[in-house]
């Protein structure tokens, strides 16, 4: 699939997560609304992580002529979401909370910050 379509699909799934994730971290936990919105957030994050695995790294070193360091955040997401779901089902609230905080900071804040570095689309879009 052409890179730009993957990029747009990624943006469509990840941009709502910026706001949904921040909201979920800020509001009261355990309510039905929190649980339902959390499911949406997790689903969008999983979709966006899978999409990014098909996007080759064009900035920085590559592994297997495709993956870059930025893909580590995709794998972080693919690991964190299922283990956070397992934790909450086992009533391991603290573990679930930590996984969700680390996921947001790692996959949204840090990885999102990297998308604004020179050579990436969002850098070009916002700064040129």
Coordinates of C-alpha atoms in Angstrom, one line a residue:
X1 CA 0.0 0.0 0.0
X2 CA 1.2 3.5 -0.8
X3 CA 2.9 5.2 2.1
X4 CA 0.7 8.3 2.1
X5 CA -2.4 6.2 2.6
X6 CA -0.9 4.5 5.5
X7 CA 0.2 7.8 7.0
X8 CA -3.3 9.3 6.7
X9 CA -4.8 6.1 8.2
X10 CA -2.3 6.4 11.0
X11 CA -3.1 10.1 11.6
X12 CA -6.9 9.3 11.6
X13 CA -6.5 6.7 14.3
X14 CA -3.8 8.3 16.4
X15 CA -4.9 12.0 16.6
X16 CA -8.1 11.1 18.5
X17 CA -5.9 9.1 20.9
X18 CA -4.0 12.2 21.9
X19 CA -7.2 13.7 23.2
X20 CA -9.0 10.6 24.4
X21 CA -5.9 9.3 26.3
X22 CA -5.3 12.7 28.0
X23 CA -8.9 12.8 29.0
X24 CA -8.9 9.3 30.4
X25 CA -5.8 10.0 32.4
X26 CA -7.4 13.1 33.9
X27 CA -10.9 11.9 34.8
X28 CA -12.4 9.6 37.5
X29 CA -11.5 6.0 36.8
X30 CA -13.7 3.0 36.8
X31 CA -17.0 4.6 35.6
X32 CA -18.9 3.0 32.7
X33 CA -18.0 6.0 30.5
X34 CA -14.3 5.6 31.4
X35 CA -14.4 1.9 30.6
X36 CA -16.2 2.4 27.2
X37 CA -14.0 5.3 26.1
X38 CA -11.0 3.3 27.3
X39 CA -12.0 0.4 25.0
X40 CA -12.2 2.9 22.1
X41 CA -8.8 4.3 23.0
X42 CA -7.2 0.8 23.2
X43 CA -8.8 -0.2 19.9
X44 CA -7.6 2.9 18.1
X45 CA -4.1 2.5 19.6
X46 CA -3.9 -1.1 18.4
X47 CA -5.1 -0.2 14.9
X48 CA -2.6 2.6 14.7
X49 CA 0.3 0.4 15.9
X50 CA -0.5 -2.2 13.3
X51 CA -0.7 0.4 10.6
X52 CA 2.7 1.8 11.6
X53 CA 4.3 -1.6 11.2
X54 CA 3.6 -1.4 7.4
X55 CA 5.1 2.1 7.2
X56 CA 8.9 1.9 6.4
X57 CA 11.2 4.1 8.4
X58 CA 12.6 6.9 6.2
X59 CA 14.5 8.7 9.0
X60 CA 17.4 7.2 10.8
X61 CA 18.8 3.7 10.7
X62 CA 16.8 0.8 9.3
X63 CA 16.6 -2.8 10.4
X64 CA 15.6 -5.4 7.7
X65 CA 15.3 -2.5 5.2
X66 CA 12.1 -1.4 6.8
X67 CA 11.9 -1.0 10.6
X68 CA 13.4 2.0 12.4
X69 CA 13.8 2.9 16.1
X70 CA 10.3 4.6 15.9
X71 CA 8.8 1.1 15.4
X72 CA 9.8 0.3 19.0
X73 CA 6.8 2.4 20.1
X74 CA 4.6 0.2 17.9
X75 CA 5.8 -2.9 19.6
X76 CA 5.4 -1.1 23.0
X77 CA 1.7 -0.5 22.1
X78 CA 1.2 -4.1 20.9
X79 CA 2.5 -5.4 24.2
X80 CA 1.0 -2.8 26.5
X81 CA -2.6 -2.9 25.4
X82 CA -3.2 -6.6 25.9
X83 CA -1.3 -6.7 29.2
X84 CA -3.2 -3.7 30.4
X85 CA -6.5 -5.4 29.5
X86 CA -5.3 -8.6 31.4
X87 CA -4.3 -6.5 34.4
X88 CA -7.7 -4.7 34.6
X89 CA -9.6 -8.0 34.2
X90 CA -7.5 -9.4 37.1
X91 CA -8.4 -6.3 39.2
X92 CA -4.7 -5.2 39.1
X93 CA -5.6 -1.5 39.0
X94 CA -2.2 -0.1 39.8
X95 CA -0.6 -2.3 37.1
X96 CA -3.2 -1.2 34.5
X97 CA -2.8 2.4 35.5
X98 CA 1.0 2.3 35.1
X99 CA 0.8 0.6 31.7
X100 CA -1.7 3.2 30.5
X101 CA 0.5 6.0 31.7
X102 CA 3.6 4.6 30.1
X103 CA 1.8 3.8 26.9
X104 CA 0.5 7.4 26.7
X105 CA 3.9 9.0 27.5
X106 CA 5.8 6.6 25.2
X107 CA 3.5 6.1 22.3
X108 CA 1.8 9.5 22.2
X109 CA 4.1 12.0 23.8
X110 CA 7.5 10.7 22.9
X111 CA 6.8 9.0 19.6
X112 CA 4.5 11.9 18.6
X113 CA 7.3 14.3 19.4
X114 CA 9.5 12.4 17.0
X115 CA 7.0 12.9 14.2
X116 CA 7.9 16.6 14.3
X117 CA 11.6 16.1 13.7
X118 CA 13.2 17.1 10.3
X119 CA 12.5 14.7 7.5
X120 CA 9.1 13.6 8.8
X121 CA 5.8 14.6 7.2
X122 CA 4.5 16.5 10.2
X123 CA 7.6 18.6 10.4
X124 CA 7.3 19.5 6.8
X125 CA 3.6 20.2 7.2
X126 CA 3.9 22.5 10.2
X127 CA 7.3 24.1 9.8
X128 CA 7.8 24.6 6.1

